[in-house]
Amino acid sequence: MDMVTRIEHSGRLLGTLRDKLGAAAVLTGSDVPARNCNDWSASLPQMPLAVIRPLDAQGVADAILTCREAQLPFVPQGGLTGLCRGASPEAGWVAISLERMSGIEEIDRASATMTVKSGTPLETIQKAADEAGFFFPLDLGSRGSCAIGGNLSTNAGGNRVIRYGMTRELVLGLEVVLPDGTIITSLNKLMKNNAGYDLKHLFIGSEGTLGIITRVVLRLFPKPRSTMAALCALKDYAAVIALLDAARSGLGPLLSAFEVMWPDYWDVITARAGVKPPVGAGHGLYVLVEAQGTDESLDAPRFQSWLEELMERGLLTDAAVAQSLAQTQGFWRVRDICAEFGQVLGPHISYDIGLAVAGMDAFVKRCKAALADGIEGCESVYYGHIGDGNLHLVSWVTGLSVEQQPKEEMDTIIYGLVREMGGSVSAEHGIGTLKKKWLGHARSEAEIALMRTLKAALDPDHLLNPGKVI
Amino acid sequence: MDMVTRIEHSGRLLGTLRDKLGAAAVLTGSDVPARNCNDWSASLPQMPLAVIRPLDAQGVADAILTCREAQLPFVPQGGLTGLCRGASPEAGWVAISLERMSGIEEIDRASATMTVKSGTPLETIQKAADEAGFFFPLDLGSRGSCAIGGNLSTNAGGNRVIRYGMTRELVLGLEVVLPDGTIITSLNKLMKNNAGYDLKHLFIGSEGTLGIITRVVLRLFPKPRSTMAALCALKDYAAVIALLDAARSGLGPLLSAFEVMWPDYWDVITARAGVKPPVGAGHGLYVLVEAQGTDESLDAPRFQSWLEELMERGLLTDAAVAQSLAQTQGFWRVRDICAEFGQVLGPHISYDIGLAVAGMDAFVKRCKAALADGIEGCESVYYGHIGDGNLHLVSWVTGLSVEQQPKEEMDTIIYGLVREMGGSVSAEHGIGTLKKKWLGHARSEAEIALMRTLKAALDPDHLLNPGKVI
């Protein structure tokens, strides 16, 4: 087929699909919304040939079969809040958006599970769990916009991984449509089910390259009844490791966050963002510790005395304990202000890397020096979910726009060190296309070859989200 | 090649391998130990052509390449404590035993991880964790004999799943040798690592049909500092569900076991096994609740008052709280006595099924009636890890040997009900060959077809543990 014939052929097939699924289900040409052209990385918007918005798994299967017949690549889309272009289309692709597949199908109180459609926003799920007397622990800054299907496809992390695990750990079952249009309904509610391979893990974290998730069974948890928080100052990283050890053993499963901030981060947020933390500057490192319990009257004094004991042991150089919910929120402001780094620091590049806990401080020191030595005027600050082995870092050269930032040089230095120290180039955000170049810094050739084997087995024609991840 | 030539060819190749790996690494003929012919299901021992016992991943790869060249099917073996023949050889196969790959390579205190060789017995790992001040929560009756690689391959469950999850949740990284001899070293220590597909989940729970696990990175946990236990009697299953709800919300993450026993179980253990539980007979259902905390002096009174409140609310008809470690162990004796059912009940058939929590009691009633109606003289008792959706049941006809028990009829009735109620034919034990016939009762054709696709992609010649699971 020549190009014109091919376009006409695609047009006819999309028209047939529109007749089947309804006019609102197939948007083409000038009806394609701008939001479907990009994700939150805000890089390189590309116009898809069509946006298909099915209402159920059968509609997704119909959309896939249409794309296959037209030999058009297709990409699944949720809330499009990704940061690596995993859900972004290339020009001429078809976007299959789950936006009209939103809603909670069931809450099973005895099994403590919730079954939802994959286009449901995370915040809707959090609220429904709360109203039913449960707690759904996944939480991200994009909670109001991201869809649970996207959370699964990127195996999202967030703030409470140390206690509840990544998204993967919160999923019991799912329904997925394979690249050949087969619907796999595997809405398992059982904690224990060893009848054959556990197929859901293939689709969680594979960034929409192996199938399109249409429904999900999520685990629900008891609602925490108390929250305790402390901001601690320590002299060095050895003390941070000792504090982590003490938090794990002393707070046990109540430990819900362990967020470390290096001194430059502290300087930036106090001097440039105007945050007034309850402990002063000049310390070696800062840690926000949070615990969630079941009884305020018992848990709060216990948390307080645990902390006092650490003060007496000399592990902490300073510490403040939140005495109210407002103070707890104030403590979190110290950590969450990084979401406003765009205004605070101006143009910058953000990194999300994984490292063994023991090597974190060595990485920070080496990385900071290497960036400053290797790139004129390059500054950087460091913070992260250290208990989970997840470090965030932000680097920039003052006075340059985002486009002018020496990203390539920064990437080379930072990911080079990650490789050397056996870390991961993506702790939470995934690979998409933006980090693809660096996948080999975190995975061996044999690992990547096995990923390709899986991709080829499920999508031999490479029509589903081709060129993403691997 | 004719049969004689083939045998000579295999013999030469095994001889070459023996020269390479050492005499102790390749056992053939009368040197093949009886233990390598079978697993704990004690069904159908079969003599492998050879047992290869490598010392490392490279040795496993060498063994695989030899098997491939000789076109001999091969099966990985750990402690051989499986119950479904997942690790049992067929006659003429090669067994690749990990028994000489035992030992702990590293404990990383900051990351709270332990790296071990896959032939290490579970109990060795538990003890090493304990000595290092940590806790490794996986626990099974076969702890002294089973190998961690086997625990991974069957995604073992056990007693503390409600708190710590299945084996899968306890693994961060692994090394595996693929059916083509490729070594994948993916010894990740990070809680968060979204750089490409998470390959480890492919090998966990696939019963040695997709690769041979050689090393494992395990998560370690803080050592519990207090254990509280109560035996509760309740009037009906609605009250059990209410108690589970109260345990989840009141004990929160401290809840470590929730074991339910139906009245017939109670009658059997008191009348036939001579157990003297601290609460009397005649109640509707019995529950063993356990919590593990961080501070004995605070946790024990809290557990006691939580229970008293439930008594006052009328949720419990009777309850006893353990006042010492000895009493806690006595309470567990009530639940663990089922390991001695061989002596207590005589010949019987055991089942391990998964069911949604809400439907468990309906299943028990229907199943008991259907077995009694359908099979003359058939009795059955029911108990399980109800918080995890896992029910165990034991059925028998008095006076018949194990071989004479009407297993086929029992299977048909029990698995038929499991299918009807959307449960799983295997919660913990896996499928192997013994439950293969019933896999279709728990998985759809589309799911099984996808499992076959994965198997064919990784092992196109079907030489690794062929015919197992699917």
mmCIF file of C-alpha atoms in Angstrom, chain A residues 108-112 134 154-158 161-163 165-166 168-169 178 182-186 188-199 201-207 209-210 219 222-223 225 241 244-245 248-254 292-295 298-299 302 354-358 385 387-390 422-431 439 442-444 446-448 450-455 457-458 468-470, chain B residues 108-112 134 154-158 161-163 165-166 168-169 178 182-186 188-199 201-207 209-210 219 222-223 225 241 244-245 248-254 292-295 298-299 302 354-358 385 387-390 422-431 439 442-444 446-448 450-455 457-458 468-470:
data_model
loop_
_atom_site.group_PDB
_atom_site.id
_atom_site.type_symbol
_atom_site.label_atom_id
_atom_site.label_comp_id
_atom_site.label_asym_id
_atom_site.label_seq_id
_atom_site.Cartn_x
_atom_site.Cartn_y
_atom_site.Cartn_z
ATOM 1 C CA ASP A 108 -15.012 -6.306 49.545
ATOM 2 C CA ARG A 109 -14.784 -5.630 53.265
ATOM 3 C CA ALA A 110 -13.924 -9.175 54.326
ATOM 4 C CA SER A 111 -11.129 -9.556 51.776
ATOM 5 C CA ALA A 112 -10.107 -5.899 52.277
ATOM 6 C CA PHE A 134 -10.039 1.692 54.966
ATOM 7 C CA THR A 154 5.080 2.451 36.161
ATOM 8 C CA ASN A 155 4.954 0.570 39.488
ATOM 9 C CA ALA A 156 4.679 3.944 41.205
ATOM 10 C CA GLY A 157 6.410 4.566 44.524
ATOM 11 C CA GLY A 158 5.767 7.691 46.527
ATOM 12 C CA VAL A 161 7.032 2.682 50.343
ATOM 13 C CA ILE A 162 9.058 1.917 53.470
ATOM 14 C CA ARG A 163 5.855 0.744 55.153
ATOM 15 C CA GLY A 165 5.841 -1.205 49.425
ATOM 16 C CA MET A 166 5.567 -0.075 45.820
ATOM 17 C CA ARG A 168 3.194 -3.807 42.848
ATOM 18 C CA GLU A 169 2.749 -4.837 46.480
ATOM 19 C CA LEU A 178 -2.769 -8.368 25.289
ATOM 20 C CA THR A 182 -6.855 -11.313 24.001
ATOM 21 C CA ILE A 183 -8.572 -10.269 27.244
ATOM 22 C CA ILE A 184 -6.983 -11.825 30.328
ATOM 23 C CA THR A 185 -9.337 -11.496 33.282
ATOM 24 C CA SER A 186 -7.347 -12.341 36.370
ATOM 25 C CA ASN A 188 -7.699 -12.403 41.933
ATOM 26 C CA LYS A 189 -8.624 -11.274 45.471
ATOM 27 C CA LEU A 190 -6.550 -13.845 47.321
ATOM 28 C CA MET A 191 -3.356 -13.005 49.172
ATOM 29 C CA LYS A 192 -2.228 -16.549 48.421
ATOM 30 C CA ASN A 193 -2.704 -18.027 44.986
ATOM 31 C CA ASN A 194 -0.008 -20.310 43.612
ATOM 32 C CA ALA A 195 -2.019 -21.868 40.800
ATOM 33 C CA GLY A 196 0.418 -21.376 37.925
ATOM 34 C CA TYR A 197 2.528 -18.357 37.021
ATOM 35 C CA ASP A 198 1.607 -15.058 38.663
ATOM 36 C CA LEU A 199 0.937 -13.186 35.429
ATOM 37 C CA HIS A 201 3.785 -8.989 37.571
ATOM 38 C CA LEU A 202 4.486 -9.068 33.850
ATOM 39 C CA PHE A 203 2.258 -6.038 33.330
ATOM 40 C CA ILE A 204 3.066 -4.075 36.480
ATOM 41 C CA GLY A 205 6.094 -1.847 35.867
ATOM 42 C CA SER A 206 6.431 -2.635 32.149
ATOM 43 C CA GLU A 207 5.157 0.812 31.151
ATOM 44 C CA THR A 209 4.655 -2.315 26.546
ATOM 45 C CA LEU A 210 3.235 -5.799 27.196
ATOM 46 C CA ARG A 219 -5.405 -4.270 48.666
ATOM 47 C CA PRO A 222 -6.615 -0.423 58.184
ATOM 48 C CA LYS A 223 -6.858 3.314 58.604
ATOM 49 C CA ARG A 225 -5.394 6.205 63.894
ATOM 50 C CA ILE A 241 22.221 4.699 59.398
ATOM 51 C CA LEU A 244 17.354 4.098 60.532
ATOM 52 C CA ASP A 245 18.320 0.950 62.423
ATOM 53 C CA ARG A 248 13.224 -0.059 62.204
ATOM 54 C CA SER A 249 13.696 -1.893 65.488
ATOM 55 C CA GLY A 250 12.060 0.612 67.847
ATOM 56 C CA LEU A 251 9.078 1.656 65.745
ATOM 57 C CA GLY A 252 8.808 -1.684 63.972
ATOM 58 C CA PRO A 253 6.017 -1.821 61.427
ATOM 59 C CA LEU A 254 4.703 1.594 62.513
ATOM 60 C CA GLN A 292 1.607 5.694 62.014
ATOM 61 C CA GLY A 293 -0.109 3.719 64.749
ATOM 62 C CA THR A 294 -3.445 2.504 65.991
ATOM 63 C CA ASP A 295 -3.974 4.486 69.213
ATOM 64 C CA LEU A 298 -0.482 5.161 73.540
ATOM 65 C CA ASP A 299 1.540 5.743 70.386
ATOM 66 C CA ARG A 302 5.891 5.985 73.045
ATOM 67 C CA GLY A 354 18.220 4.018 43.361
ATOM 68 C CA LEU A 355 21.245 3.188 45.505
ATOM 69 C CA ALA A 356 22.094 0.796 48.296
ATOM 70 C CA VAL A 357 21.456 2.588 51.583
ATOM 71 C CA ALA A 358 25.069 2.143 52.770
ATOM 72 C CA HIS A 385 13.423 8.259 50.630
ATOM 73 C CA GLY A 387 14.911 3.878 53.863
ATOM 74 C CA ASP A 388 13.831 2.670 50.419
ATOM 75 C CA GLY A 389 17.215 3.248 48.769
ATOM 76 C CA ASN A 390 15.824 6.105 46.691
ATOM 77 C CA GLY A 422 25.577 -0.602 41.298
ATOM 78 C CA GLY A 423 22.530 1.621 41.522
ATOM 79 C CA SER A 424 19.455 2.137 39.394
ATOM 80 C CA VAL A 425 18.899 4.934 36.870
ATOM 81 C CA SER A 426 15.219 4.902 37.796
ATOM 82 C CA ALA A 427 13.896 4.199 41.262
ATOM 83 C CA GLU A 428 10.312 5.295 40.676
ATOM 84 C CA HIS A 429 9.764 7.093 37.370
ATOM 85 C CA GLY A 430 10.413 4.310 34.885
ATOM 86 C CA ILE A 431 12.382 4.412 31.633
ATOM 87 C CA LEU A 439 19.107 1.497 30.884
ATOM 88 C CA ALA A 442 21.489 -0.269 35.532
ATOM 89 C CA ARG A 443 20.784 -3.548 33.750
ATOM 90 C CA SER A 444 23.135 -6.066 32.183
ATOM 91 C CA ALA A 446 21.604 -10.437 29.602
ATOM 92 C CA GLU A 447 18.808 -8.755 31.551
ATOM 93 C CA ILE A 448 17.911 -6.482 28.647
ATOM 94 C CA LEU A 450 15.514 -11.270 28.435
ATOM 95 C CA MET A 451 13.254 -8.178 28.471
ATOM 96 C CA ARG A 452 13.395 -8.221 24.658
ATOM 97 C CA THR A 453 12.502 -11.922 24.627
ATOM 98 C CA LEU A 454 9.404 -11.198 26.701
ATOM 99 C CA LYS A 455 8.436 -8.258 24.521
ATOM 100 C CA ALA A 457 6.815 -13.195 22.843
ATOM 101 C CA LEU A 458 3.843 -10.998 23.713
ATOM 102 C CA LYS A 468 9.645 2.254 24.887
ATOM 103 C CA VAL A 469 11.794 0.963 27.780
ATOM 104 C CA ILE A 470 13.956 -1.387 25.667
ATOM 105 C CA ASP B 108 23.978 -5.710 54.522
ATOM 106 C CA ARG B 109 22.843 -4.037 57.727
ATOM 107 C CA ALA B 110 22.041 -0.648 56.208
ATOM 108 C CA SER B 111 19.957 -2.094 53.371
ATOM 109 C CA ALA B 112 18.568 -4.781 55.704
ATOM 110 C CA PHE B 134 17.261 -9.225 62.306
ATOM 111 C CA THR B 154 6.981 -22.323 44.832
ATOM 112 C CA ASN B 155 6.445 -18.813 46.281
ATOM 113 C CA ALA B 156 6.065 -20.452 49.682
ATOM 114 C CA GLY B 157 3.548 -19.095 52.183
ATOM 115 C CA GLY B 158 3.456 -20.331 55.739
ATOM 116 C CA VAL B 161 1.714 -14.148 55.354
ATOM 117 C CA ILE B 162 -0.918 -11.829 56.816
ATOM 118 C CA ARG B 163 1.884 -9.629 58.156
ATOM 119 C CA GLY B 165 3.411 -11.499 52.610
ATOM 120 C CA MET B 166 4.432 -14.541 50.587
ATOM 121 C CA ARG B 168 7.727 -13.172 46.637
ATOM 122 C CA GLU B 169 7.389 -10.134 48.907
ATOM 123 C CA LEU B 178 17.988 -19.591 31.878
ATOM 124 C CA THR B 182 22.493 -17.682 30.073
ATOM 125 C CA ILE B 183 23.312 -16.436 33.568
ATOM 126 C CA ILE B 184 21.162 -13.476 34.641
ATOM 127 C CA THR B 185 22.727 -11.785 37.647
ATOM 128 C CA SER B 186 20.139 -9.410 39.045
ATOM 129 C CA ASN B 188 19.188 -6.007 43.335
ATOM 130 C CA LYS B 189 19.156 -4.713 46.933
ATOM 131 C CA LEU B 190 16.915 -1.734 46.321
ATOM 132 C CA MET B 191 13.315 -1.526 47.488
ATOM 133 C CA LYS B 192 12.667 0.750 44.524
ATOM 134 C CA ASN B 193 14.065 -0.106 41.117
ATOM 135 C CA ASN B 194 11.961 0.674 38.073
ATOM 136 C CA ALA B 195 14.696 0.400 35.462
ATOM 137 C CA GLY B 196 12.986 -1.915 32.983
ATOM 138 C CA TYR B 197 10.903 -5.040 33.607
ATOM 139 C CA ASP B 198 11.151 -6.598 37.053
ATOM 140 C CA LEU B 199 12.408 -9.974 35.863
ATOM 141 C CA HIS B 201 8.814 -12.252 39.353
ATOM 142 C CA LEU B 202 9.021 -14.478 36.294
ATOM 143 C CA PHE B 203 11.056 -17.037 38.237
ATOM 144 C CA ILE B 204 9.368 -16.766 41.629
ATOM 145 C CA GLY B 205 6.418 -19.131 41.778
ATOM 146 C CA SER B 206 7.014 -20.770 38.395
ATOM 147 C CA GLU B 207 8.209 -24.012 40.010
ATOM 148 C CA THR B 209 10.029 -24.245 34.723
ATOM 149 C CA LEU B 210 11.526 -20.969 33.455
ATOM 150 C CA ARG B 219 14.721 -8.620 52.825
ATOM 151 C CA PRO B 222 13.345 -5.885 62.690
ATOM 152 C CA LYS B 223 13.185 -8.584 65.308
ATOM 153 C CA ARG B 225 10.280 -7.830 70.747
ATOM 154 C CA ILE B 241 -15.289 -11.544 59.963
ATOM 155 C CA LEU B 244 -10.785 -9.992 61.603
ATOM 156 C CA ASP B 245 -11.920 -6.437 60.932
ATOM 157 C CA ARG B 248 -6.860 -5.343 61.350
ATOM 158 C CA SER B 249 -7.929 -1.963 62.646
ATOM 159 C CA GLY B 250 -7.113 -2.402 66.339
ATOM 160 C CA LEU B 251 -3.805 -4.252 66.055
ATOM 161 C CA GLY B 252 -2.871 -2.647 62.749
ATOM 162 C CA PRO B 253 0.462 -3.842 61.392
ATOM 163 C CA LEU B 254 1.192 -5.808 64.569
ATOM 164 C CA GLN B 292 3.982 -9.122 67.372
ATOM 165 C CA GLY B 293 5.157 -5.779 68.692
ATOM 166 C CA THR B 294 8.188 -3.806 69.687
ATOM 167 C CA ASP B 295 7.792 -3.405 73.459
ATOM 168 C CA LEU B 298 3.341 -1.621 76.359
ATOM 169 C CA ASP B 299 2.088 -4.144 73.823
ATOM 170 C CA ARG B 302 -2.772 -3.069 74.969
ATOM 171 C CA GLY B 354 -7.592 -20.297 48.195
ATOM 172 C CA LEU B 355 -10.951 -18.593 48.640
ATOM 173 C CA ALA B 356 -12.246 -15.078 49.137
ATOM 174 C CA VAL B 357 -12.551 -14.474 52.883
ATOM 175 C CA ALA B 358 -16.277 -13.693 52.667
ATOM 176 C CA HIS B 385 -4.989 -18.903 57.425
ATOM 177 C CA GLY B 387 -6.843 -13.612 56.921
ATOM 178 C CA ASP B 388 -4.882 -14.640 53.811
ATOM 179 C CA GLY B 389 -7.824 -16.359 52.110
ATOM 180 C CA ASN B 390 -6.212 -19.765 52.553
ATOM 181 C CA GLY B 422 -13.863 -18.427 42.113
ATOM 182 C CA GLY B 423 -11.131 -19.827 44.345
ATOM 183 C CA SER B 424 -7.694 -21.276 43.743
ATOM 184 C CA VAL B 425 -6.784 -24.980 43.617
ATOM 185 C CA SER B 426 -3.441 -24.104 45.163
ATOM 186 C CA ALA B 427 -2.932 -21.348 47.716
ATOM 187 C CA GLU B 428 0.594 -22.299 48.768
ATOM 188 C CA HIS B 429 1.759 -25.657 47.428
ATOM 189 C CA GLY B 430 1.958 -24.988 43.712
ATOM 190 C CA ILE B 431 0.800 -27.170 40.828
ATOM 191 C CA LEU B 439 -5.288 -25.842 36.932
ATOM 192 C CA ALA B 442 -8.566 -21.835 38.874
ATOM 193 C CA ARG B 443 -7.203 -20.228 35.705
ATOM 194 C CA SER B 444 -8.907 -19.362 32.451
ATOM 195 C CA ALA B 446 -6.464 -17.309 28.200
ATOM 196 C CA GLU B 447 -4.339 -17.257 31.348
ATOM 197 C CA ILE B 448 -2.974 -20.745 30.710
ATOM 198 C CA LEU B 450 -0.222 -16.863 28.244
ATOM 199 C CA MET B 451 1.713 -19.106 30.646
ATOM 200 C CA ARG B 452 2.472 -21.379 27.680
ATOM 201 C CA THR B 453 3.626 -18.392 25.631
ATOM 202 C CA LEU B 454 6.101 -17.469 28.389
ATOM 203 C CA LYS B 455 7.317 -21.034 28.710
ATOM 204 C CA ALA B 457 9.675 -17.981 24.840
ATOM 205 C CA LEU B 458 12.180 -18.966 27.526
ATOM 206 C CA LYS B 468 5.218 -29.289 35.014
ATOM 207 C CA VAL B 469 2.552 -26.702 35.949
ATOM 208 C CA ILE B 470 1.143 -26.251 32.419
#
